[in-house]
Tab-separated table of C-alpha atoms in Angstrom:
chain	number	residue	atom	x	y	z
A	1138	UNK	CA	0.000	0.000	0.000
A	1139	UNK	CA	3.076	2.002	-0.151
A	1140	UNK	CA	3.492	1.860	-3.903
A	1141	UNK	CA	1.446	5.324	-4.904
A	1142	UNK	CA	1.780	4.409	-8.417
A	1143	UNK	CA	0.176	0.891	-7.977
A	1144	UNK	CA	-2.756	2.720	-5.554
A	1145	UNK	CA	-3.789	4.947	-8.615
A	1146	UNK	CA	-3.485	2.394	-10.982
A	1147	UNK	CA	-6.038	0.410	-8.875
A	1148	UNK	CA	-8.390	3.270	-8.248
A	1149	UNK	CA	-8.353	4.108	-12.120
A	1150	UNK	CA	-8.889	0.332	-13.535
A	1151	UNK	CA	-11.069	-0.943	-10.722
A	1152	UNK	CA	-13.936	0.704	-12.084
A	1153	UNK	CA	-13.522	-1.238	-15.497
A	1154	UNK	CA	-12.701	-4.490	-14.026
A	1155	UNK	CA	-15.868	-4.852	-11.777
A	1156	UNK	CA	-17.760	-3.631	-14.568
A	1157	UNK	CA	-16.486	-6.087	-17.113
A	1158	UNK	CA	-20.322	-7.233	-18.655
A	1159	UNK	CA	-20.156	-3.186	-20.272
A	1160	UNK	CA	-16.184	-3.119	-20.610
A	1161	UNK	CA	-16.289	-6.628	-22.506
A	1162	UNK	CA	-19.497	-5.588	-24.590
A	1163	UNK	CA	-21.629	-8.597	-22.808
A	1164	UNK	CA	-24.254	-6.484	-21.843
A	1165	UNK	CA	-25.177	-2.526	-22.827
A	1166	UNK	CA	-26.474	0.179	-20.696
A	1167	UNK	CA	-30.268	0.945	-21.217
A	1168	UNK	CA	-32.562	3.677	-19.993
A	1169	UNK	CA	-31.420	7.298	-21.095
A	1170	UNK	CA	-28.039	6.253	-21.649
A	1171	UNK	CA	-28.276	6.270	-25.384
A	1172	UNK	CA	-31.587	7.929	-26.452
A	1173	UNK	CA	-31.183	11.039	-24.429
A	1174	UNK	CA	-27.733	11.679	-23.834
A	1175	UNK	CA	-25.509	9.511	-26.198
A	1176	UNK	CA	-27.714	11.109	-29.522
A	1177	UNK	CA	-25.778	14.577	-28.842
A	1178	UNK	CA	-22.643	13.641	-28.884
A	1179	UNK	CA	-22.915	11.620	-32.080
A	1180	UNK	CA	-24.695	14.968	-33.440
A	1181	UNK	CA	-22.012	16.731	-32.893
A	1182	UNK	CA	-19.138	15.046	-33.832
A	1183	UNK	CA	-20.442	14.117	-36.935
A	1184	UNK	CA	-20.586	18.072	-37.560
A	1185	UNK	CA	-16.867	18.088	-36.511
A	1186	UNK	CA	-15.267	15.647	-38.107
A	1187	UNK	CA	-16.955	17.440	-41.438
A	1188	UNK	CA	-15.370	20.718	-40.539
A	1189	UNK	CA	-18.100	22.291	-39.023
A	1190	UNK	CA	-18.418	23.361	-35.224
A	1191	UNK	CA	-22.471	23.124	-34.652
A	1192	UNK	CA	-23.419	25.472	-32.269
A	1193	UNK	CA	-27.706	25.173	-33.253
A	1194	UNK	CA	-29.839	22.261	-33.918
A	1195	UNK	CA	-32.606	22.569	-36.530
A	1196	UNK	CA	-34.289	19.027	-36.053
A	1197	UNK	CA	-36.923	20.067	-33.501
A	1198	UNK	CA	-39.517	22.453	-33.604
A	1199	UNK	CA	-37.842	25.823	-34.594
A	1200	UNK	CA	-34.731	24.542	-33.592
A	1201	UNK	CA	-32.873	25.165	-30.179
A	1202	UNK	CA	-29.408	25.947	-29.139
A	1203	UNK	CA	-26.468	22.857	-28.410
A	1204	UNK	CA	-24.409	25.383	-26.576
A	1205	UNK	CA	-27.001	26.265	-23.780
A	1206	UNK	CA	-28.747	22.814	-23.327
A	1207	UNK	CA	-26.830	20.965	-20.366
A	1208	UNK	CA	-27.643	17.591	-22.470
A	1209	UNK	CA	-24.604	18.359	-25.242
A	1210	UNK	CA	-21.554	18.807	-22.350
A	1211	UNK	CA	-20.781	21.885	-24.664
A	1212	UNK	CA	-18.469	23.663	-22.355
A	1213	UNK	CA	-17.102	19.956	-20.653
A	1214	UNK	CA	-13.260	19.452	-21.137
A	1215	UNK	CA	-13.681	15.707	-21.085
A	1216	UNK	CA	-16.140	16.178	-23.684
A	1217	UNK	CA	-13.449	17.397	-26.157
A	1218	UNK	CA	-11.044	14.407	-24.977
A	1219	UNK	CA	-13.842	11.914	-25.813
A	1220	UNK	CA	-14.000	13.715	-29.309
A	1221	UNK	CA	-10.350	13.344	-29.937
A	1222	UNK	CA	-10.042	9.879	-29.139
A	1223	UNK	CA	-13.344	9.599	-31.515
A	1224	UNK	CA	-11.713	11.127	-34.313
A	1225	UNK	CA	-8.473	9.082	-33.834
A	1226	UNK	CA	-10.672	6.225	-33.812
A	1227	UNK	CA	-12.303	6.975	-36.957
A	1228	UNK	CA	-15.683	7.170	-35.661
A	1229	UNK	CA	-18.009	8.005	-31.759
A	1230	UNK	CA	-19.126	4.468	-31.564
A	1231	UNK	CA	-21.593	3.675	-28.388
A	1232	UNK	CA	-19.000	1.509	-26.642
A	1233	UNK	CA	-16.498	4.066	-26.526
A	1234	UNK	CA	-19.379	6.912	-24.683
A	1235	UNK	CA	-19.562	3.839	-22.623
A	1236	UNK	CA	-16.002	3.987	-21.869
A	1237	UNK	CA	-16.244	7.540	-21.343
A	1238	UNK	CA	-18.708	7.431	-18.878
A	1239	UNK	CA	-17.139	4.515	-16.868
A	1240	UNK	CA	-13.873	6.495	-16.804
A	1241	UNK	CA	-16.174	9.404	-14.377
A	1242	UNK	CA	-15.722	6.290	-11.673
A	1243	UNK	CA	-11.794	6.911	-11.916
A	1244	UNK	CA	-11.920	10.495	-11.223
A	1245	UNK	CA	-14.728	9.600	-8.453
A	1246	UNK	CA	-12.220	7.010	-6.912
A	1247	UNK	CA	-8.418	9.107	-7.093
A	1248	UNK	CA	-10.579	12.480	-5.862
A	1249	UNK	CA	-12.208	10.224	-2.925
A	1250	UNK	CA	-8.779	8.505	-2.041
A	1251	UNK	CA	-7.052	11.631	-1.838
A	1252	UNK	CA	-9.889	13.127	0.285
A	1253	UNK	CA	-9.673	10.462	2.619
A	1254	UNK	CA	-5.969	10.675	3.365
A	1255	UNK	CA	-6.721	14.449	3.714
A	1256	UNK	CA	-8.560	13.514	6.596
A	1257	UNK	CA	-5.708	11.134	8.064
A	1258	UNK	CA	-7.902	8.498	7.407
A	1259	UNK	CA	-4.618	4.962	6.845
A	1260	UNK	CA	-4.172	4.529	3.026
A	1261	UNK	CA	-5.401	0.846	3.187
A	1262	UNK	CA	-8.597	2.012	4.323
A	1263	UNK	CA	-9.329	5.111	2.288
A	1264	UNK	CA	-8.424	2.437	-0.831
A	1265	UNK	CA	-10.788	0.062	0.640
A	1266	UNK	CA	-13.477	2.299	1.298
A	1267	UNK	CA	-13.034	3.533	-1.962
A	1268	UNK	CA	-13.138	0.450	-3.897
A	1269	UNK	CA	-16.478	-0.706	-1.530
A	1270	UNK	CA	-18.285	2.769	-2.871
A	1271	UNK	CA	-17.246	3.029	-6.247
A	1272	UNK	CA	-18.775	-0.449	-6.400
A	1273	UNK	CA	-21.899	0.164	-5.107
A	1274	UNK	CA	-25.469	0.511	-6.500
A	1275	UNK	CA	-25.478	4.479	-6.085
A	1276	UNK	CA	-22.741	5.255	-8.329
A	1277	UNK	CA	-22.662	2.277	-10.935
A	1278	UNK	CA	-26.355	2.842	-11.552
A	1279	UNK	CA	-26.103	6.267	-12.811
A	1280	UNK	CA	-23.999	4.433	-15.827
A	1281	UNK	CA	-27.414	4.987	-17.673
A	1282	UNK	CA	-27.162	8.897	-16.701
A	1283	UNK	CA	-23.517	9.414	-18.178
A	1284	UNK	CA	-23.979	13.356	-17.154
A	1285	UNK	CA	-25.012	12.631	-13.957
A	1286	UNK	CA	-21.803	10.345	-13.052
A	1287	UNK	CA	-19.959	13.129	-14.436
A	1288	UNK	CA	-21.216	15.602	-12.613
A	1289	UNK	CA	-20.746	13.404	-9.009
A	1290	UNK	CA	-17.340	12.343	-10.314
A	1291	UNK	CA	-15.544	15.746	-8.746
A	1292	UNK	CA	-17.327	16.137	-5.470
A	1293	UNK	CA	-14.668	14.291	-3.894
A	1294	UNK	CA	-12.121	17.000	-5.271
A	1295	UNK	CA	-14.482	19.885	-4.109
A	1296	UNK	CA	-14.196	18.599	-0.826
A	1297	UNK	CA	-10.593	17.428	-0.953
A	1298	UNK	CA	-9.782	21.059	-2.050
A	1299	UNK	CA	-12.020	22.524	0.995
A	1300	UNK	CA	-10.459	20.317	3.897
A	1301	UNK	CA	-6.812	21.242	2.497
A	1302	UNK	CA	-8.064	25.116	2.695
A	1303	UNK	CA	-9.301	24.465	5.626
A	1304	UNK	CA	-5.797	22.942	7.101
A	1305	UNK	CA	-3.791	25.193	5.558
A	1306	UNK	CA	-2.316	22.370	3.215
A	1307	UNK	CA	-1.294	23.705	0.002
A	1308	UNK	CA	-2.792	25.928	-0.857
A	1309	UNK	CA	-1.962	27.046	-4.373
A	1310	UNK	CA	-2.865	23.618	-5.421
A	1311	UNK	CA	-6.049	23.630	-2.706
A	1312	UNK	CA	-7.882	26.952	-5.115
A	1313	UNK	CA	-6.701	25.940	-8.778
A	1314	UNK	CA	-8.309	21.795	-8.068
A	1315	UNK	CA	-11.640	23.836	-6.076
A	1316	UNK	CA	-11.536	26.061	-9.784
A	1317	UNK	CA	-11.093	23.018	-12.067
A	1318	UNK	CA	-13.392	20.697	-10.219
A	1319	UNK	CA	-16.288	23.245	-9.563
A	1320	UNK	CA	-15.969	24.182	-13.364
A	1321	UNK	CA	-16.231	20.854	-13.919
A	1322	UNK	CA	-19.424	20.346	-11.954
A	1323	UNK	CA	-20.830	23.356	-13.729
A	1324	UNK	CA	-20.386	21.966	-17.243
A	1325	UNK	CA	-20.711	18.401	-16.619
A	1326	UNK	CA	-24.699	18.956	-17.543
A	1327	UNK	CA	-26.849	18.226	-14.746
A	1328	UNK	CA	-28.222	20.607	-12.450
A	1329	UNK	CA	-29.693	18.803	-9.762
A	1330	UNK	CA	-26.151	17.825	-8.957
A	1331	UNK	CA	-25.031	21.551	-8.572
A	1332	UNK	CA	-28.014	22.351	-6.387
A	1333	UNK	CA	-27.207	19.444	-4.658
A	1334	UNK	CA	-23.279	19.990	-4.034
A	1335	UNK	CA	-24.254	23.726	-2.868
A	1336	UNK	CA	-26.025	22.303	-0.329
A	1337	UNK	CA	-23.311	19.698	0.478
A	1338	UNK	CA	-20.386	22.109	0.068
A	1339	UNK	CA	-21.922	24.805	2.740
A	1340	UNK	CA	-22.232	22.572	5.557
């Protein structure tokens, strides 16, 4: 447990291992996952790979704006990564959204593991306890609400950043991860999750 490299590397692939039925293609996530939220992507990469950054959709109604509507992840960094490895893949297949979305578990699990050792809490437990959440029915169900996972992914960094404010604990690196993580929250597309974490965050 005193191998930090070996810790991450856990905490990253864990969530890919236990969920090898969707990592091995043996089963496929239903509900939302692709109708509502997998649908935009595919929209707009299509646009991009053409040349063509699509900032209005004319296929309903009178049309309505990609930018504003929290669906599209328009303003979400790991949005853009998912489009790159798309485009070196030749194409923004299902499985690889999939992949995407299992990958919000990884941040989840490194932001709570780090939180937990912010708190003194001994590395083989914070991994443990880790593992034993990231596992659970809470988290792995919202695999069918990909902006949802992505938006709970970085409350463990909110609050790692907040505790390490609140001890003094480096700082500079305390106020850029509360900046990157609560921009993150912001653009991951769900807004029950920021009402939610500004209830969380102020207690």
């Amino acid at each position: 447990m005193k191998n930090k490299k070996l810790i991450y590397f856990i905490l990253i692939f864990f969530p890919f291992i236990f969920l090898f039925p969707y990592t091995f293609k043996i089963l496929e996530v239903g509900n939302d996952f692709e109708l509502y939220y997998f649908v935009y992507k595919k929209y707009i990469f299509e646009f991009l790979i053409q040349g063509h950054l699509p900032f209005w959709s004319p296929t309903e109604s009178s049309g309505f704006s990609l930018v504003l509507n929290p669906l599209t992840q328009f303003f979400y960094l790991p949005t853009w990564i998912l489009y790159l490895f798309a485009y070196i893949f030749g194409d923004l297949s299902k499985y690889l959204f999939l992949i995407y979305t299992i990958a919000a578990i990884s941040i989840y699990n490194v932001g709570q593991y780090l939180f937990l050792r912010s708190l003194n809490i001994a590395t083989k437990f914070a991994v443990l306890a880790t593992i034993i959440t990231s596992s659970g029915l809470k988290i792995t169900e919202l695999l069918r609400f990909p902006n949802a996972l992505h938006s709970f992914c970085w409350f463990p960094w909110i609050l790692l950043s907040i505790t390490l404010i609140n001890q003094n604990k480096n700082i500079y690196f305390s106020y850029l991860t509360i900046f990157i993580s609560s921009l993150m929250l912001l653009t991951a597309g769900y807004p029950y999750y920021i009402v939610y974490g500004l209830i969380l965050f102020s207690l």
